[in-house]
Coordinates of C-alpha atoms in Angstrom, one line a residue:
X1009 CA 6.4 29.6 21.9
X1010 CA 7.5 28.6 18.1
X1011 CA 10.8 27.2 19.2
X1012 CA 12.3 28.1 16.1
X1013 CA 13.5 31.1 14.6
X1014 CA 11.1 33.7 12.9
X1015 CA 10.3 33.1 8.8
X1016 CA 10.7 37.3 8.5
X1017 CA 12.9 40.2 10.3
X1018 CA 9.6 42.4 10.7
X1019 CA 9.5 44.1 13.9
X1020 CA 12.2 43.3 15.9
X1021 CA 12.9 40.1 14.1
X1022 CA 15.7 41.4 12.6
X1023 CA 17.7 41.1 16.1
X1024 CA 19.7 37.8 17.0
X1025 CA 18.2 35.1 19.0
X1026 CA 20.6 34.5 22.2
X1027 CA 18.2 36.5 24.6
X1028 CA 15.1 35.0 23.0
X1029 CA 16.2 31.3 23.2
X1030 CA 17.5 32.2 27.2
X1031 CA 14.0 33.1 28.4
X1032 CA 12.6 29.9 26.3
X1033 CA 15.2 27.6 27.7
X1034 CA 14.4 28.9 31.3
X1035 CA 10.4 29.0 30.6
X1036 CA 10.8 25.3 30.0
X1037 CA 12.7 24.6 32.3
X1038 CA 10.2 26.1 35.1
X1039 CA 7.3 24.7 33.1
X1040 CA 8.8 21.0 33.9
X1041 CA 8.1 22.1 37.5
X1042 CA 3.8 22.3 36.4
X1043 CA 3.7 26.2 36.5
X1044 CA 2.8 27.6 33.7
X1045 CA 4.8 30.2 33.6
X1046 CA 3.0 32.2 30.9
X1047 CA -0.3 32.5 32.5
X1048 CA 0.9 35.1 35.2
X1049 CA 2.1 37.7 32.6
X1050 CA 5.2 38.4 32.1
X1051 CA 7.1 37.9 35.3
X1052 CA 8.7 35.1 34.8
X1053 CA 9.9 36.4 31.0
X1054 CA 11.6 38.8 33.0
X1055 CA 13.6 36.8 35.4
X1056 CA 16.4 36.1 33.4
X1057 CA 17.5 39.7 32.5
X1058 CA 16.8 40.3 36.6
X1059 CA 19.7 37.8 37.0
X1060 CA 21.2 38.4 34.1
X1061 CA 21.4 42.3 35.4
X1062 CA 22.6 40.9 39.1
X1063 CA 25.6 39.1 37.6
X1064 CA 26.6 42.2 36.0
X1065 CA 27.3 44.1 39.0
X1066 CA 29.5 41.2 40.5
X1067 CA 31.5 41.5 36.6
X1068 CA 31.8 45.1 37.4
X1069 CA 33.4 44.7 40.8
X1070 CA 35.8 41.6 39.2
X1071 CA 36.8 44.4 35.8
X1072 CA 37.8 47.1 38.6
X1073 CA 39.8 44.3 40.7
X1074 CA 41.6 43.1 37.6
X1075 CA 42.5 46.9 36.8
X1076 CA 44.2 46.8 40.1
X1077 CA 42.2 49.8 41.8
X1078 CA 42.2 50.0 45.4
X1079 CA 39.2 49.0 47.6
X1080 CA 37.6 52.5 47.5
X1081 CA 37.5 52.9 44.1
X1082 CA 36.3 49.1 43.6
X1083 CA 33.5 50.3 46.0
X1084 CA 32.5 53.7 43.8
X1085 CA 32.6 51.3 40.7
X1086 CA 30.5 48.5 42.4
X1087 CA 27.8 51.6 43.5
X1088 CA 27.6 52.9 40.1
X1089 CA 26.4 50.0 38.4
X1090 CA 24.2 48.5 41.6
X1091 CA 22.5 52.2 42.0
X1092 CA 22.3 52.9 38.2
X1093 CA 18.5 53.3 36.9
X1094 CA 19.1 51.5 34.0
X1095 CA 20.3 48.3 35.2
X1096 CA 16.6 48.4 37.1
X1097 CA 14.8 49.6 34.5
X1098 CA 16.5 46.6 32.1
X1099 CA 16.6 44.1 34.8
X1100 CA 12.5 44.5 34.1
X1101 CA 12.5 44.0 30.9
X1102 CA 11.7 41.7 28.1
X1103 CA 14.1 42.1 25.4
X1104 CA 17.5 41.7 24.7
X1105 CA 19.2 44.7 26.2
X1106 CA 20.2 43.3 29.2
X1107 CA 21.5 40.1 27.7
X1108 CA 23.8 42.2 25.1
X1109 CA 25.2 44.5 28.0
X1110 CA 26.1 41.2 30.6
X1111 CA 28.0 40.0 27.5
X1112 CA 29.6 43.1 27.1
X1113 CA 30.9 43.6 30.7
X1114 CA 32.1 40.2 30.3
X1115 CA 34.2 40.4 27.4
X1116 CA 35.5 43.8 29.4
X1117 CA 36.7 41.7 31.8
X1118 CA 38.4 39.3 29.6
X1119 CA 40.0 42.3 27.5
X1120 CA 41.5 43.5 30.4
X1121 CA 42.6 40.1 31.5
X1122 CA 44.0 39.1 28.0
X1123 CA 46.0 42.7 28.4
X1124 CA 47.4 41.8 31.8
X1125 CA 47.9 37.8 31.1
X1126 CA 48.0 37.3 27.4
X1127 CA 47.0 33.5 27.3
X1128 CA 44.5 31.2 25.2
X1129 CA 41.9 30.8 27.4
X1130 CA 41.4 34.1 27.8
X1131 CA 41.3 35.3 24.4
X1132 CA 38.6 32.4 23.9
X1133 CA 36.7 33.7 26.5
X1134 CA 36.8 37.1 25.1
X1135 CA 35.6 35.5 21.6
X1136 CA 32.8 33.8 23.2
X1137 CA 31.5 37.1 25.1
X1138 CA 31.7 39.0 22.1
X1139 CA 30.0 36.5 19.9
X1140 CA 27.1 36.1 22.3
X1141 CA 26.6 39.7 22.8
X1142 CA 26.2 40.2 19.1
X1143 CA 24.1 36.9 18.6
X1144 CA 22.0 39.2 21.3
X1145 CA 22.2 42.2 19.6
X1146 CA 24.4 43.3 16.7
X1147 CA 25.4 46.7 18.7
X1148 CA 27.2 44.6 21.1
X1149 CA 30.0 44.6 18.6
X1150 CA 31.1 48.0 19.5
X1151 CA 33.6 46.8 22.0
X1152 CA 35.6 46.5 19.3
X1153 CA 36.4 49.9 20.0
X1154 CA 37.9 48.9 23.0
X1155 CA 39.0 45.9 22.2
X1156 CA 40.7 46.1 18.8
X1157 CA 43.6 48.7 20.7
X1158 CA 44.3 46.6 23.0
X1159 CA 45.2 43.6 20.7
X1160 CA 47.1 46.5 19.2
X1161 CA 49.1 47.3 22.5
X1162 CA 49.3 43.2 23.5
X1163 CA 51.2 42.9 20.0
X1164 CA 53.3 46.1 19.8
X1165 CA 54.4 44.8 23.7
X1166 CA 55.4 41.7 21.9
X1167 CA 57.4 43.0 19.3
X1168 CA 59.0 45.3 21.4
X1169 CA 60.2 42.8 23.6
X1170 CA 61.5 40.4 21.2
X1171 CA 63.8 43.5 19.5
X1172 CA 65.0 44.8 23.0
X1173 CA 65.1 42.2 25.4
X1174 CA 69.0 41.4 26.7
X1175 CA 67.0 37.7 27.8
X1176 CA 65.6 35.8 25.6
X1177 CA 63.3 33.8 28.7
X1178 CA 61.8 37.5 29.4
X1179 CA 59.3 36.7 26.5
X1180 CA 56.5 34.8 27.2
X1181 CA 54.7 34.4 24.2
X1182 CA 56.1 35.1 20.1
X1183 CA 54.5 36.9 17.8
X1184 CA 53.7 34.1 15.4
X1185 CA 51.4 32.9 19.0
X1186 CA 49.9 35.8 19.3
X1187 CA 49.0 35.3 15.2
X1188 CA 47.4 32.1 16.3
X1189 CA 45.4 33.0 19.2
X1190 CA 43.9 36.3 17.3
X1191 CA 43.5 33.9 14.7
X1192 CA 41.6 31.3 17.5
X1193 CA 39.6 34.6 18.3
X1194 CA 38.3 35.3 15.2
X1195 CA 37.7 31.8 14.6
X1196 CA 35.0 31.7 17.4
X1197 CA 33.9 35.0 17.5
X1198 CA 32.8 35.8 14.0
X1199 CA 30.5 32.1 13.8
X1200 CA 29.2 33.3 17.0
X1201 CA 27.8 36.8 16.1
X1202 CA 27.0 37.0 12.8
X1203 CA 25.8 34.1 11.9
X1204 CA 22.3 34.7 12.2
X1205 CA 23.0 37.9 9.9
X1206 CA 24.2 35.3 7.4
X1207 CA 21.3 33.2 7.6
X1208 CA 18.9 36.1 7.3
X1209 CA 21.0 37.7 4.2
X1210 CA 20.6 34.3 2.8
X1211 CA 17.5 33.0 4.3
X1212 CA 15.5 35.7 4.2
X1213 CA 17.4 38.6 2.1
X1214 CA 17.9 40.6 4.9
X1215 CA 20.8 43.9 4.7
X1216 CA 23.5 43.1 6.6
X1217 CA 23.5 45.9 9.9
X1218 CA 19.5 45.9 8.8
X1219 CA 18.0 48.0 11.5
X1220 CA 14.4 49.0 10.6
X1221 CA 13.7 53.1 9.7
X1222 CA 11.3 55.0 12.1
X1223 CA 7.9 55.9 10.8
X1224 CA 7.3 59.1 9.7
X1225 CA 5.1 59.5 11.5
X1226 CA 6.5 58.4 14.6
X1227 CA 7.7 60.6 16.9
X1228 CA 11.4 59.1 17.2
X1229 CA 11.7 60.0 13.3
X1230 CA 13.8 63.2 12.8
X1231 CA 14.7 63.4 9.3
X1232 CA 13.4 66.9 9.4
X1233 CA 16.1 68.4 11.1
X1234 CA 18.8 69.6 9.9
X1235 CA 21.8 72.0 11.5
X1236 CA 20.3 74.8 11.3
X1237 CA 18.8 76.8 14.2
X1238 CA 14.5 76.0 14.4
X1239 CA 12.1 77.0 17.1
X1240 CA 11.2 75.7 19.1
X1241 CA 8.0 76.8 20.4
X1242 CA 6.9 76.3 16.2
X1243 CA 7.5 72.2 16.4
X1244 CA 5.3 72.3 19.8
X1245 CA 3.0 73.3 17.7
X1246 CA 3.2 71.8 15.0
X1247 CA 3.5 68.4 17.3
X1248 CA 0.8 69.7 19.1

């Protein structure tokens, strides 16, 4: 509606813009058509994480063919994520879940393609998946988890090679190129998601990893539990 990014980080302000400046993107573009696409609700907000949730079943079928599993197990893996509630309940949606989590199953893929074919364009492609899914949402940074250990293995692999190998031609890439494309990674990937964290910091004196506390009040805040054993029945009726 504004097209341009918020002057706070109330609310859920405090999020990154990717998912945000999608739908806007793709609500102009339908708009240059004459529909107005906000007078009927939200359905056509919602049309983007729909596809968005679509593509992320054919990602799932490509991550369990580039794993090398056989067509039954591709199959089980493609039925998980086509049958799974929440890809309907986010494919709905009008937020930035479903955004964060195509991102993520993409830069899946490319992990495990970087692992099995350690070349530039892949680790780019990994860099740009990542960034994205963090300029969605900052959580999508957790496939570092996965990530991070395989650049690990890809370099020990390396190393390993170079000390033992009787051929020198058996090695297809040095250590000082692997330097340069994690170096080419981080490049792109860092700008990419948290530079709107940066800007908000600077902008707008946001934390860094700012997420907003529950209320109180609320009934998602439980600061007043501990480890010890309670009773159950006494917070029903307290709550009640």
């Amino acid at each position: 509606e504004k097209g341009r990014l918020p002057d706070s980080f109330a609310g859920q302000y405090y999020h990154g813009p990717l998912s945000h400046a999608m739908i806007a993107l793709f609500i102009k573009l339908v708009s240059l058509t004459g529909i107005d696409p906000l007078a009927s609700g939200a359905s056509w907000l919602q049309a983007v994480p729909c596809v968005l949730s679509c593509f992320t079943i054919v990602i799932a079928w490509k991550i369990a063919r580039e794993l090398g599993l056989g067509e039954r197990a591709c199959l089980t893996v493609e039925l998980l994520v086509a049958f799974h509630p929440v890809f309907y309940m986010l494919s709905g949606s009008v937020n930035n879940d479903m955004v964060m989590i195509f991102f993520f199953f993409l830069g899946i893929l490319y992990t495990v393609r970087y692992f099995n074919r350690p070349a530039m364009k892949h680790i780019l492609m990994l860099a740009a998946a990542i960034g994205c899914a963090m300029m969605s949402k900052l959580s999508g940074g957790m496939i570092a988890f996965f990530t991070g250990p395989v650049f690990l293995m890809v370099l020990v692999n390396c190393i390993r090679q170079n000390r033992f190998a009787a051929d020198a031609t058996v090695m297809r890439f040095t250590v000082k190129q692997l330097t340069g494309q994690f170096a080419a990674f981080l490049a792109v990937c860092a700008p990419l998601g948290l530079w709107h964290s940066a800007r908000n910091l600077i902008v707008l004196g946001q934390p860094l990893g700012y997420v907003p506390a529950p209320p109180v009040d609320g009934d998602l805040y439980v600061g007043q539990y501990g480890f010890q054993a309670h009773n159950p029945k006494a917070r029903s009726e307290e709550h009640t």
